[in-house]
Amino acid sequence: MFAVYADQFSADDPVSVLQVGERPDPVAPDGWTTVTVRAASLNHHDLWSLKGVGLRQEALPMILGCDAAGLDEDGNEVVVHAVVNDPRWTGDDTLDPKRSILSERHQGTFAERVVVPARNVVAKPASLSFEEAACLPTAWLTAYRMLFTQGGLKAGDTVLVQGAGGGVATALITLGRAAGLRVLATSRDEAKRARALEIGAHEVFESGARLPVKVDAVMETVGRATWSHSVRALRPGGTIVISGTTSGAQLDDAELTRIFFLQLRVVGSTMGTSGELAALVNLLDTTGARPLVDRVLPMTQAREGFAAMAQGDLFGKIVFTR
Ligand SMILES: NC(=O)c1ccc[n+]([C@@H]2O[C@H](COP(=O)([O-])OP(=O)(O)OC[C@H]3O[C@@H](n4cnc5c(N)ncnc54)[C@H](OP(=O)(O)O)[C@@H]3O)[C@@H](O)[C@H]2O)c1
């Protein structure tokens, strides 16, 4: 079948080692199901994989892609949950020490077909297109858990979203607004700040700018470049939820004094559960909020999408269709 995959790594030029071609048809083990992919979306994770981060040499060749929407074996429209658990695991999907996400241990979604555990499909409502639904399982699910589970935010609270142009960040802005939060956002780029306002931010600021208010929570995916600003933006007792470190994970100043003195909380967040994915789908169905799609490309042109992400030349999600 057609697939977009990695068969080697390049830390310096990941897009140059991307393979677009044929891979063997997947075979569903007992208890797994085959989904025919109609749309799949790109995440920063896919670039990390080509760099050899989070993907082992022994697992190559590996079809990339964590996110997909498509048709199950009975022709039902479904969204694929990307977190694959150990079959014996019964708790929160994201706390399973043996969990992986598609394209780490099991072949990913940038292909005609993907096999997943039968419990890893969630019904897609007709109100969401395949392209929109394909944005949800990684970036949007991560944003949902950050805001509502780990951040504990509720209508009326104020949240700061760092790095407004990113896939997770645009999801945080749209979901935060849909849920009645006051949403502040930062971006280095003026055009991205303007777009952040269009998708629901109440106010936007240059990265690192002084804010007019202290916020209840900050949503971090940028890391090193914005960490200090995030700590300083919080009210006493506020919370930073962090799910990524795009600009690096080494800090010059972790702001530890401020963290203990103002009794701040720093909470990690990774992906989400299938229950949270179903709740996210319901939230979009009910509110009419929709993922922001930067561009839709046929999967055969995946290289173009990877190159745009590598250059940071995007606002919202890049979606591949079959
Ligand atoms: N833990 C999880 O479950 C999970 C799930 C999804 C993603 N992630 C992680 O979250 C991060 C974001 O993922 P994504 O797919 O949203 O990536 P992305 O679309 O590439 O977004 C990255 C954003 O970070 C900002 N940024 C990058 N370098 C910066 C710098 N030096 N200074 C200020 N801002 C900078 C940019 O915002 P502006 O250009 O607007 O300033 C950019 O739009 C990645 O590290 C990814 O691995 C984690």
mmCIF file of C-alpha atoms and ligand atoms in Angstrom:
data_model
loop_
_atom_site.group_PDB
_atom_site.id
_atom_site.type_symbol
_atom_site.label_atom_id
_atom_site.label_comp_id
_atom_site.label_asym_id
_atom_site.label_seq_id
_atom_site.Cartn_x
_atom_site.Cartn_y
_atom_site.Cartn_z
ATOM 1 C CA MET A 1 0.000 0.000 0.000
ATOM 2 C CA PHE A 2 1.001 3.663 -0.341
ATOM 3 C CA ALA A 3 2.755 5.076 2.755
ATOM 4 C CA VAL A 4 4.943 7.915 4.024
ATOM 5 C CA TYR A 5 7.701 6.509 6.218
ATOM 6 C CA ALA A 6 11.159 6.764 7.767
ATOM 7 C CA ASP A 7 13.913 4.232 7.041
ATOM 8 C CA GLN A 8 16.790 6.320 8.429
ATOM 9 C CA PHE A 9 17.311 9.401 10.602
ATOM 10 C CA SER A 10 18.853 12.822 10.008
ATOM 11 C CA ALA A 11 19.207 15.180 12.955
ATOM 12 C CA ASP A 12 20.201 18.101 10.705
ATOM 13 C CA ASP A 13 17.948 17.686 7.681
ATOM 14 C CA PRO A 14 15.013 15.428 8.636
ATOM 15 C CA VAL A 15 12.918 16.216 5.548
ATOM 16 C CA SER A 16 15.684 14.907 3.249
ATOM 17 C CA VAL A 17 15.303 11.346 4.608
ATOM 18 C CA LEU A 18 11.497 11.198 4.349
ATOM 19 C CA GLN A 19 10.365 8.271 2.184
ATOM 20 C CA VAL A 20 7.191 8.316 0.089
ATOM 21 C CA GLY A 21 6.384 4.967 -1.517
ATOM 22 C CA GLU A 22 5.071 1.450 -0.932
ATOM 23 C CA ARG A 23 4.942 -0.541 2.328
ATOM 24 C CA PRO A 24 3.407 -3.974 3.030
ATOM 25 C CA ASP A 25 -0.317 -4.094 3.874
ATOM 26 C CA PRO A 26 -0.840 -4.155 7.654
ATOM 27 C CA VAL A 27 -2.281 -7.275 9.302
ATOM 28 C CA ALA A 28 -4.572 -6.702 12.303
ATOM 29 C CA PRO A 29 -3.667 -8.926 15.287
ATOM 30 C CA ASP A 30 -6.479 -10.408 17.448
ATOM 31 C CA GLY A 31 -8.454 -7.618 19.079
ATOM 32 C CA TRP A 32 -7.184 -5.013 16.590
ATOM 33 C CA THR A 33 -9.062 -3.443 13.699
ATOM 34 C CA THR A 34 -8.136 -1.963 10.313
ATOM 35 C CA VAL A 35 -9.044 1.656 9.585
ATOM 36 C CA THR A 36 -9.034 2.910 5.982
ATOM 37 C CA VAL A 37 -7.448 6.340 6.249
ATOM 38 C CA ARG A 38 -9.289 9.258 4.650
ATOM 39 C CA ALA A 39 -7.277 12.062 6.264
ATOM 40 C CA ALA A 40 -4.256 12.289 8.564
ATOM 41 C CA SER A 41 -2.575 15.321 10.106
ATOM 42 C CA LEU A 42 1.054 16.245 10.663
ATOM 43 C CA ASN A 43 2.565 16.909 14.095
ATOM 44 C CA HIS A 44 5.943 18.170 15.213
ATOM 45 C CA HIS A 45 6.332 14.623 16.532
ATOM 46 C CA ASP A 46 6.700 13.364 12.932
ATOM 47 C CA LEU A 47 9.686 15.663 12.396
ATOM 48 C CA TRP A 48 11.205 14.523 15.716
ATOM 49 C CA SER A 49 10.792 10.915 14.471
ATOM 50 C CA LEU A 50 12.816 11.672 11.311
ATOM 51 C CA LYS A 51 15.491 13.144 13.576
ATOM 52 C CA GLY A 52 15.575 9.905 15.576
ATOM 53 C CA VAL A 53 13.925 11.378 18.675
ATOM 54 C CA GLY A 54 11.361 9.002 20.216
ATOM 55 C CA LEU A 55 11.865 6.410 17.450
ATOM 56 C CA ARG A 56 14.427 3.599 17.724
ATOM 57 C CA GLN A 57 16.680 2.431 14.859
ATOM 58 C CA GLU A 58 15.406 -1.181 15.352
ATOM 59 C CA ALA A 59 11.810 -0.025 14.672
ATOM 60 C CA LEU A 60 12.658 1.180 11.118
ATOM 61 C CA PRO A 61 11.192 1.256 8.552
ATOM 62 C CA MET A 62 8.316 3.017 10.311
ATOM 63 C CA ILE A 63 5.242 4.586 8.712
ATOM 64 C CA LEU A 64 4.911 8.064 10.255
ATOM 65 C CA GLY A 65 1.758 9.784 11.491
ATOM 66 C CA CYS A 66 -0.144 9.693 14.793
ATOM 67 C CA ASP A 67 -3.481 11.169 13.705
ATOM 68 C CA ALA A 68 -6.139 9.800 11.405
ATOM 69 C CA ALA A 69 -9.818 9.782 10.593
ATOM 70 C CA GLY A 70 -11.336 7.229 8.264
ATOM 71 C CA LEU A 71 -13.619 4.236 7.938
ATOM 72 C CA ASP A 72 -13.668 1.197 10.202
ATOM 73 C CA GLU A 73 -14.153 -2.351 8.901
ATOM 74 C CA ASP A 74 -17.962 -1.850 8.869
ATOM 75 C CA GLY A 75 -17.749 1.453 6.994
ATOM 76 C CA ASN A 76 -18.428 3.619 10.089
ATOM 77 C CA GLU A 77 -16.744 7.031 10.175
ATOM 78 C CA VAL A 78 -14.208 7.052 13.009
ATOM 79 C CA VAL A 79 -11.408 9.046 14.618
ATOM 80 C CA VAL A 80 -8.331 7.029 15.626
ATOM 81 C CA HIS A 81 -7.028 7.323 19.218
ATOM 82 C CA ALA A 82 -3.223 7.390 18.903
ATOM 83 C CA VAL A 83 -2.245 6.114 22.386
ATOM 84 C CA VAL A 84 -1.683 2.347 22.286
ATOM 85 C CA ASN A 85 -1.737 0.691 25.717
ATOM 86 C CA ASP A 86 -0.439 -2.598 26.997
ATOM 87 C CA PRO A 87 -3.434 -5.000 26.642
ATOM 88 C CA ARG A 88 -3.405 -5.619 30.425
ATOM 89 C CA TRP A 89 -3.448 -1.916 31.358
ATOM 90 C CA THR A 90 -6.694 -0.716 32.971
ATOM 91 C CA GLY A 91 -5.985 2.830 34.280
ATOM 92 C CA ASP A 92 -5.628 6.252 32.628
ATOM 93 C CA ASP A 93 -4.306 5.532 29.092
ATOM 94 C CA THR A 94 -1.585 8.172 29.430
ATOM 95 C CA LEU A 95 -0.123 6.791 32.683
ATOM 96 C CA ASP A 96 0.588 3.286 31.316
ATOM 97 C CA PRO A 97 4.415 2.924 31.491
ATOM 98 C CA LYS A 98 4.221 0.644 28.417
ATOM 99 C CA ARG A 99 2.100 3.018 26.300
ATOM 100 C CA SER A 100 3.315 4.262 22.948
ATOM 101 C CA ILE A 101 1.781 6.471 20.326
ATOM 102 C CA LEU A 102 1.253 5.326 16.755
ATOM 103 C CA SER A 103 4.475 5.518 14.687
ATOM 104 C CA GLU A 104 6.723 4.819 17.699
ATOM 105 C CA ARG A 105 6.276 1.039 18.093
ATOM 106 C CA HIS A 106 3.292 0.404 15.824
ATOM 107 C CA GLN A 107 3.043 1.580 12.202
ATOM 108 C CA GLY A 108 1.520 5.056 11.841
ATOM 109 C CA THR A 109 -1.304 6.713 9.952
ATOM 110 C CA PHE A 110 0.324 8.241 6.829
ATOM 111 C CA ALA A 111 -0.836 5.298 4.714
ATOM 112 C CA GLU A 112 -3.845 3.823 2.988
ATOM 113 C CA ARG A 113 -4.630 1.693 6.042
ATOM 114 C CA VAL A 114 -3.629 1.583 9.711
ATOM 115 C CA VAL A 115 -4.277 -1.155 12.289
ATOM 116 C CA VAL A 116 -5.138 -0.179 15.873
ATOM 117 C CA PRO A 117 -6.579 -1.882 18.976
ATOM 118 C CA ALA A 118 -10.369 -2.122 18.558
ATOM 119 C CA ARG A 119 -10.850 0.198 21.570
ATOM 120 C CA ASN A 120 -8.804 2.917 19.808
ATOM 121 C CA VAL A 121 -11.588 4.154 17.554
ATOM 122 C CA VAL A 122 -14.071 6.859 18.507
ATOM 123 C CA ALA A 123 -17.198 7.647 16.448
ATOM 124 C CA LYS A 124 -16.844 10.698 14.155
ATOM 125 C CA PRO A 125 -19.966 12.875 14.069
ATOM 126 C CA ALA A 126 -21.221 13.854 10.602
ATOM 127 C CA SER A 127 -20.751 17.530 11.550
ATOM 128 C CA LEU A 128 -16.948 17.119 11.417
ATOM 129 C CA SER A 129 -15.209 16.575 8.071
ATOM 130 C CA PHE A 130 -12.530 13.883 7.812
ATOM 131 C CA GLU A 131 -9.937 16.670 7.513
ATOM 132 C CA GLU A 132 -11.156 18.343 10.725
ATOM 133 C CA ALA A 133 -11.445 15.046 12.602
ATOM 134 C CA ALA A 134 -7.895 14.081 11.570
ATOM 135 C CA CYS A 135 -6.561 17.097 13.487
ATOM 136 C CA LEU A 136 -7.881 15.886 16.833
ATOM 137 C CA PRO A 137 -6.048 12.789 18.153
ATOM 138 C CA THR A 138 -2.686 14.392 19.030
ATOM 139 C CA ALA A 139 -2.511 18.202 19.067
ATOM 140 C CA TRP A 140 -6.156 18.808 19.931
ATOM 141 C CA LEU A 141 -6.399 15.994 22.464
ATOM 142 C CA THR A 142 -3.212 17.276 24.094
ATOM 143 C CA ALA A 143 -4.732 20.760 24.260
ATOM 144 C CA TYR A 144 -7.986 19.414 25.735
ATOM 145 C CA ARG A 145 -6.212 17.554 28.558
ATOM 146 C CA MET A 146 -3.895 20.521 29.232
ATOM 147 C CA LEU A 147 -6.770 22.977 29.688
ATOM 148 C CA PHE A 148 -9.441 20.956 31.412
ATOM 149 C CA THR A 149 -7.810 17.940 33.103
ATOM 150 C CA GLN A 150 -4.313 19.079 34.088
ATOM 151 C CA GLY A 151 -5.095 22.827 34.166
ATOM 152 C CA GLY A 152 -8.503 22.382 35.823
ATOM 153 C CA LEU A 153 -9.712 25.523 34.025
ATOM 154 C CA LYS A 154 -13.369 26.531 33.978
ATOM 155 C CA ALA A 155 -15.461 29.237 32.320
ATOM 156 C CA GLY A 156 -14.356 32.708 33.400
ATOM 157 C CA ASP A 157 -10.718 31.747 34.140
ATOM 158 C CA THR A 158 -7.853 33.510 32.319
ATOM 159 C CA VAL A 159 -5.294 31.473 30.368
ATOM 160 C CA LEU A 160 -2.089 32.451 28.532
ATOM 161 C CA VAL A 161 -1.136 30.409 25.443
ATOM 162 C CA GLN A 162 2.521 30.721 24.403
ATOM 163 C CA GLY A 163 3.613 30.431 20.718
ATOM 164 C CA ALA A 164 0.220 31.071 19.129
ATOM 165 C CA GLY A 165 1.078 29.664 15.696
ATOM 166 C CA GLY A 166 1.648 26.050 16.708
ATOM 167 C CA GLY A 167 -0.692 23.115 16.196
ATOM 168 C CA VAL A 168 -1.254 22.612 19.934
ATOM 169 C CA ALA A 169 -1.368 26.371 20.547
ATOM 170 C CA THR A 170 -4.103 27.063 17.977
ATOM 171 C CA ALA A 171 -6.097 24.197 19.509
ATOM 172 C CA LEU A 172 -5.625 25.710 22.993
ATOM 173 C CA ILE A 173 -6.901 29.091 21.775
ATOM 174 C CA THR A 174 -9.950 27.710 19.983
ATOM 175 C CA LEU A 175 -10.910 25.250 22.739
ATOM 176 C CA GLY A 176 -10.273 27.795 25.494
ATOM 177 C CA ARG A 177 -12.555 30.320 23.817
ATOM 178 C CA ALA A 178 -15.244 27.703 23.126
ATOM 179 C CA ALA A 179 -15.220 26.745 26.821
ATOM 180 C CA GLY A 180 -15.685 30.314 28.086
ATOM 181 C CA LEU A 181 -12.108 31.097 29.153
ATOM 182 C CA ARG A 182 -10.462 34.506 28.766
ATOM 183 C CA VAL A 183 -7.637 33.710 26.308
ATOM 184 C CA LEU A 184 -4.379 35.676 26.045
ATOM 185 C CA ALA A 185 -1.800 34.511 23.476
ATOM 186 C CA THR A 186 1.777 35.360 22.476
ATOM 187 C CA SER A 187 3.587 34.964 19.181
ATOM 188 C CA ARG A 188 6.849 36.266 17.741
ATOM 189 C CA ASP A 189 5.090 37.038 14.502
ATOM 190 C CA GLU A 190 2.640 39.887 13.887
ATOM 191 C CA ALA A 191 0.633 38.016 11.253
ATOM 192 C CA LYS A 192 0.272 35.018 13.595
ATOM 193 C CA ARG A 193 -0.908 37.339 16.387
ATOM 194 C CA ALA A 194 -3.590 38.717 14.061
ATOM 195 C CA ARG A 195 -4.719 35.199 13.171
ATOM 196 C CA ALA A 196 -4.796 34.232 16.861
ATOM 197 C CA LEU A 197 -7.336 37.016 17.402
ATOM 198 C CA GLU A 198 -9.415 35.705 14.497
ATOM 199 C CA ILE A 199 -9.615 32.193 15.980
ATOM 200 C CA GLY A 200 -10.666 33.343 19.433
ATOM 201 C CA ALA A 201 -7.883 34.953 21.473
ATOM 202 C CA HIS A 202 -9.204 37.985 23.416
ATOM 203 C CA GLU A 203 -5.784 39.705 23.449
ATOM 204 C CA VAL A 204 -2.423 38.985 21.802
ATOM 205 C CA PHE A 205 1.109 40.052 22.724
ATOM 206 C CA GLU A 206 4.644 39.791 21.407
ATOM 207 C CA SER A 207 6.567 36.889 22.931
ATOM 208 C CA GLY A 208 7.905 38.014 26.318
ATOM 209 C CA ALA A 209 5.757 41.190 26.523
ATOM 210 C CA ARG A 210 4.489 42.466 29.871
ATOM 211 C CA LEU A 211 0.844 41.412 30.331
ATOM 212 C CA PRO A 212 -1.887 43.673 31.727
ATOM 213 C CA VAL A 213 -3.113 40.971 34.169
ATOM 214 C CA LYS A 214 -1.767 37.922 35.980
ATOM 215 C CA VAL A 215 -3.283 34.728 34.619
ATOM 216 C CA ASP A 216 -4.743 31.624 36.297
ATOM 217 C CA ALA A 217 -2.786 29.252 34.050
ATOM 218 C CA VAL A 218 -0.202 29.233 31.265
ATOM 219 C CA MET A 219 -0.149 26.615 28.513
ATOM 220 C CA GLU A 220 3.487 25.888 27.539
ATOM 221 C CA THR A 221 4.709 24.030 24.446
ATOM 222 C CA VAL A 222 7.615 26.338 23.539
ATOM 223 C CA GLY A 223 9.904 25.631 26.524
ATOM 224 C CA ARG A 224 13.220 27.457 26.890
ATOM 225 C CA ALA A 225 12.255 30.573 24.893
ATOM 226 C CA THR A 226 9.124 31.364 26.919
ATOM 227 C CA TRP A 227 9.573 29.620 30.305
ATOM 228 C CA SER A 228 10.625 32.641 32.327
ATOM 229 C CA HIS A 229 7.779 34.717 30.914
ATOM 230 C CA SER A 230 5.330 31.919 31.721
ATOM 231 C CA VAL A 231 6.375 31.798 35.381
ATOM 232 C CA ARG A 232 6.168 35.592 35.665
ATOM 233 C CA ALA A 233 2.713 35.711 34.033
ATOM 234 C CA LEU A 234 1.018 33.648 36.772
ATOM 235 C CA ARG A 235 -1.030 34.874 39.717
ATOM 236 C CA PRO A 236 -0.069 33.433 43.112
ATOM 237 C CA GLY A 237 -1.183 29.796 43.187
ATOM 238 C CA GLY A 238 -1.425 29.655 39.386
ATOM 239 C CA THR A 239 -0.498 26.689 37.197
ATOM 240 C CA ILE A 240 1.835 26.113 34.249
ATOM 241 C CA VAL A 241 0.827 23.118 32.171
ATOM 242 C CA ILE A 242 3.673 21.975 29.921
ATOM 243 C CA SER A 243 3.435 19.460 27.085
ATOM 244 C CA GLY A 244 6.357 20.392 24.831
ATOM 245 C CA THR A 245 9.694 22.172 24.513
ATOM 246 C CA THR A 246 9.912 23.182 20.831
ATOM 247 C CA SER A 247 12.645 25.798 21.448
ATOM 248 C CA GLY A 248 14.680 23.566 23.789
ATOM 249 C CA ALA A 249 14.466 22.060 27.261
ATOM 250 C CA GLN A 250 17.580 23.549 28.903
ATOM 251 C CA LEU A 251 16.788 26.592 31.056
ATOM 252 C CA ASP A 252 19.178 29.392 32.078
ATOM 253 C CA ASP A 253 16.859 30.261 34.962
ATOM 254 C CA ALA A 254 14.058 27.917 36.050
ATOM 255 C CA GLU A 255 12.611 30.704 38.261
ATOM 256 C CA LEU A 256 12.562 28.318 41.234
ATOM 257 C CA THR A 257 12.328 31.085 43.836
ATOM 258 C CA ARG A 258 9.222 32.523 42.243
ATOM 259 C CA ILE A 259 7.734 29.032 41.913
ATOM 260 C CA PHE A 260 7.920 28.277 45.661
ATOM 261 C CA PHE A 261 7.264 31.789 46.942
ATOM 262 C CA LEU A 262 4.109 32.267 44.859
ATOM 263 C CA GLN A 263 3.135 28.605 45.389
ATOM 264 C CA LEU A 264 2.900 27.963 41.662
ATOM 265 C CA ARG A 265 2.197 24.534 40.257
ATOM 266 C CA VAL A 266 4.043 23.038 37.280
ATOM 267 C CA VAL A 267 2.116 20.170 35.720
ATOM 268 C CA GLY A 268 3.236 17.942 32.859
ATOM 269 C CA SER A 269 0.746 16.742 30.280
ATOM 270 C CA THR A 270 0.985 14.124 27.574
ATOM 271 C CA MET A 271 -1.669 13.244 24.988
ATOM 272 C CA GLY A 272 -5.016 12.194 26.520
ATOM 273 C CA THR A 273 -7.335 9.255 27.091
ATOM 274 C CA SER A 274 -9.860 7.804 24.654
ATOM 275 C CA GLY A 275 -12.573 9.179 26.987
ATOM 276 C CA GLU A 276 -11.065 12.664 26.633
ATOM 277 C CA LEU A 277 -10.943 12.222 22.836
ATOM 278 C CA ALA A 278 -14.670 11.367 22.854
ATOM 279 C CA ALA A 279 -15.357 14.414 25.085
ATOM 280 C CA LEU A 280 -13.323 16.628 22.726
ATOM 281 C CA VAL A 281 -15.298 15.363 19.713
ATOM 282 C CA ASN A 282 -18.533 16.130 21.612
ATOM 283 C CA LEU A 283 -17.317 19.624 22.537
ATOM 284 C CA LEU A 284 -16.682 20.456 18.859
ATOM 285 C CA ASP A 285 -19.965 18.875 17.760
ATOM 286 C CA THR A 286 -21.909 20.895 20.345
ATOM 287 C CA THR A 287 -20.143 24.277 20.166
ATOM 288 C CA GLY A 288 -19.369 24.417 16.437
ATOM 289 C CA ALA A 289 -15.686 25.142 17.240
ATOM 290 C CA ARG A 290 -13.449 23.683 14.527
ATOM 291 C CA PRO A 291 -9.745 22.881 14.096
ATOM 292 C CA LEU A 292 -7.841 25.477 12.136
ATOM 293 C CA VAL A 293 -6.383 23.836 9.038
ATOM 294 C CA ASP A 294 -3.322 25.587 7.586
ATOM 295 C CA ARG A 295 -3.390 23.539 4.376
ATOM 296 C CA VAL A 296 -4.671 20.276 2.928
ATOM 297 C CA LEU A 297 -2.327 18.272 0.706
ATOM 298 C CA PRO A 298 -2.672 14.895 -0.972
ATOM 299 C CA MET A 299 -0.605 12.384 1.021
ATOM 300 C CA THR A 300 1.602 11.946 -2.059
ATOM 301 C CA GLN A 301 2.810 15.534 -1.428
ATOM 302 C CA ALA A 302 3.662 14.911 2.220
ATOM 303 C CA ARG A 303 7.208 16.230 1.728
ATOM 304 C CA GLU A 304 5.807 19.742 1.126
ATOM 305 C CA GLY A 305 3.955 19.608 4.448
ATOM 306 C CA PHE A 306 7.001 18.358 6.369
ATOM 307 C CA ALA A 307 9.132 21.132 4.842
ATOM 308 C CA ALA A 308 6.602 23.810 5.882
ATOM 309 C CA MET A 309 6.612 22.508 9.457
ATOM 310 C CA ALA A 310 10.415 22.336 9.541
ATOM 311 C CA GLN A 311 10.529 26.022 8.537
ATOM 312 C CA GLY A 312 7.789 26.996 11.047
ATOM 313 C CA ASP A 313 5.827 28.263 8.062
ATOM 314 C CA LEU A 314 2.349 27.347 9.274
ATOM 315 C CA PHE A 315 -0.634 28.475 11.298
ATOM 316 C CA GLY A 316 -2.776 25.559 12.395
ATOM 317 C CA LYS A 317 -2.691 21.983 11.188
ATOM 318 C CA ILE A 318 -1.320 20.478 7.988
ATOM 319 C CA VAL A 319 -3.639 17.726 6.788
ATOM 320 C CA PHE A 320 -2.900 14.953 4.277
ATOM 321 C CA THR A 321 -5.764 13.322 2.395
ATOM 322 C CA ARG A 322 -6.084 9.998 0.591
HETATM 323 N N1 LIG B 1 3.154 15.908 25.211
HETATM 324 C C1 LIG B 1 2.330 15.680 24.187
HETATM 325 O O1 LIG B 1 1.447 14.847 24.259
HETATM 326 C C2 LIG B 1 2.476 16.480 22.956
HETATM 327 C C3 LIG B 1 1.509 16.427 21.968
HETATM 328 C C4 LIG B 1 1.628 17.272 20.861
HETATM 329 C C5 LIG B 1 2.739 18.099 20.766
HETATM 330 N N2 LIG B 1 3.697 18.081 21.740
HETATM 331 C C6 LIG B 1 4.870 18.975 21.674
HETATM 332 O O2 LIG B 1 4.403 20.317 21.721
HETATM 333 C C7 LIG B 1 5.252 21.141 20.941
HETATM 334 C C8 LIG B 1 4.432 21.893 19.916
HETATM 335 O O3 LIG B 1 3.950 20.988 18.970
HETATM 336 P P1 LIG B 1 3.203 21.498 17.693
HETATM 337 O O4 LIG B 1 2.873 20.308 16.847
HETATM 338 O O5 LIG B 1 2.113 22.430 18.131
HETATM 339 O O6 LIG B 1 4.428 22.299 17.004
HETATM 340 P P2 LIG B 1 4.433 23.507 16.023
HETATM 341 O O7 LIG B 1 3.138 23.522 15.296
HETATM 342 O O8 LIG B 1 5.689 23.418 15.276
HETATM 343 O O9 LIG B 1 4.468 24.797 17.034
HETATM 344 C C9 LIG B 1 5.560 25.310 17.627
HETATM 345 C C10 LIG B 1 5.326 26.799 18.010
HETATM 346 O O10 LIG B 1 6.295 27.126 18.971
HETATM 347 C C11 LIG B 1 6.634 28.489 18.858
HETATM 348 N N3 LIG B 1 8.095 28.650 18.904
HETATM 349 C C12 LIG B 1 9.012 27.872 18.339
HETATM 350 N N4 LIG B 1 10.249 28.331 18.594
HETATM 351 C C13 LIG B 1 10.091 29.434 19.351
HETATM 352 C C14 LIG B 1 10.978 30.371 19.923
HETATM 353 N N5 LIG B 1 12.304 30.264 19.789
HETATM 354 N N6 LIG B 1 10.450 31.399 20.609
HETATM 355 C C15 LIG B 1 9.116 31.522 20.770
HETATM 356 N N7 LIG B 1 8.233 30.651 20.237
HETATM 357 C C16 LIG B 1 8.710 29.634 19.540
HETATM 358 C C17 LIG B 1 6.137 28.998 17.543
HETATM 359 O O11 LIG B 1 5.164 29.969 17.810
HETATM 360 P P3 LIG B 1 5.168 31.450 17.132
HETATM 361 O O12 LIG B 1 5.829 31.305 15.777
HETATM 362 O O13 LIG B 1 3.747 31.794 17.081
HETATM 363 O O14 LIG B 1 5.948 32.331 18.052
HETATM 364 C C18 LIG B 1 5.572 27.761 16.856
HETATM 365 O O15 LIG B 1 4.404 28.052 16.139
HETATM 366 C C19 LIG B 1 6.297 20.223 20.289
HETATM 367 O O16 LIG B 1 7.477 20.313 21.042
HETATM 368 C C20 LIG B 1 5.673 18.842 20.399
HETATM 369 O O17 LIG B 1 6.642 17.836 20.461
HETATM 370 C C21 LIG B 1 3.567 17.305 22.834
#
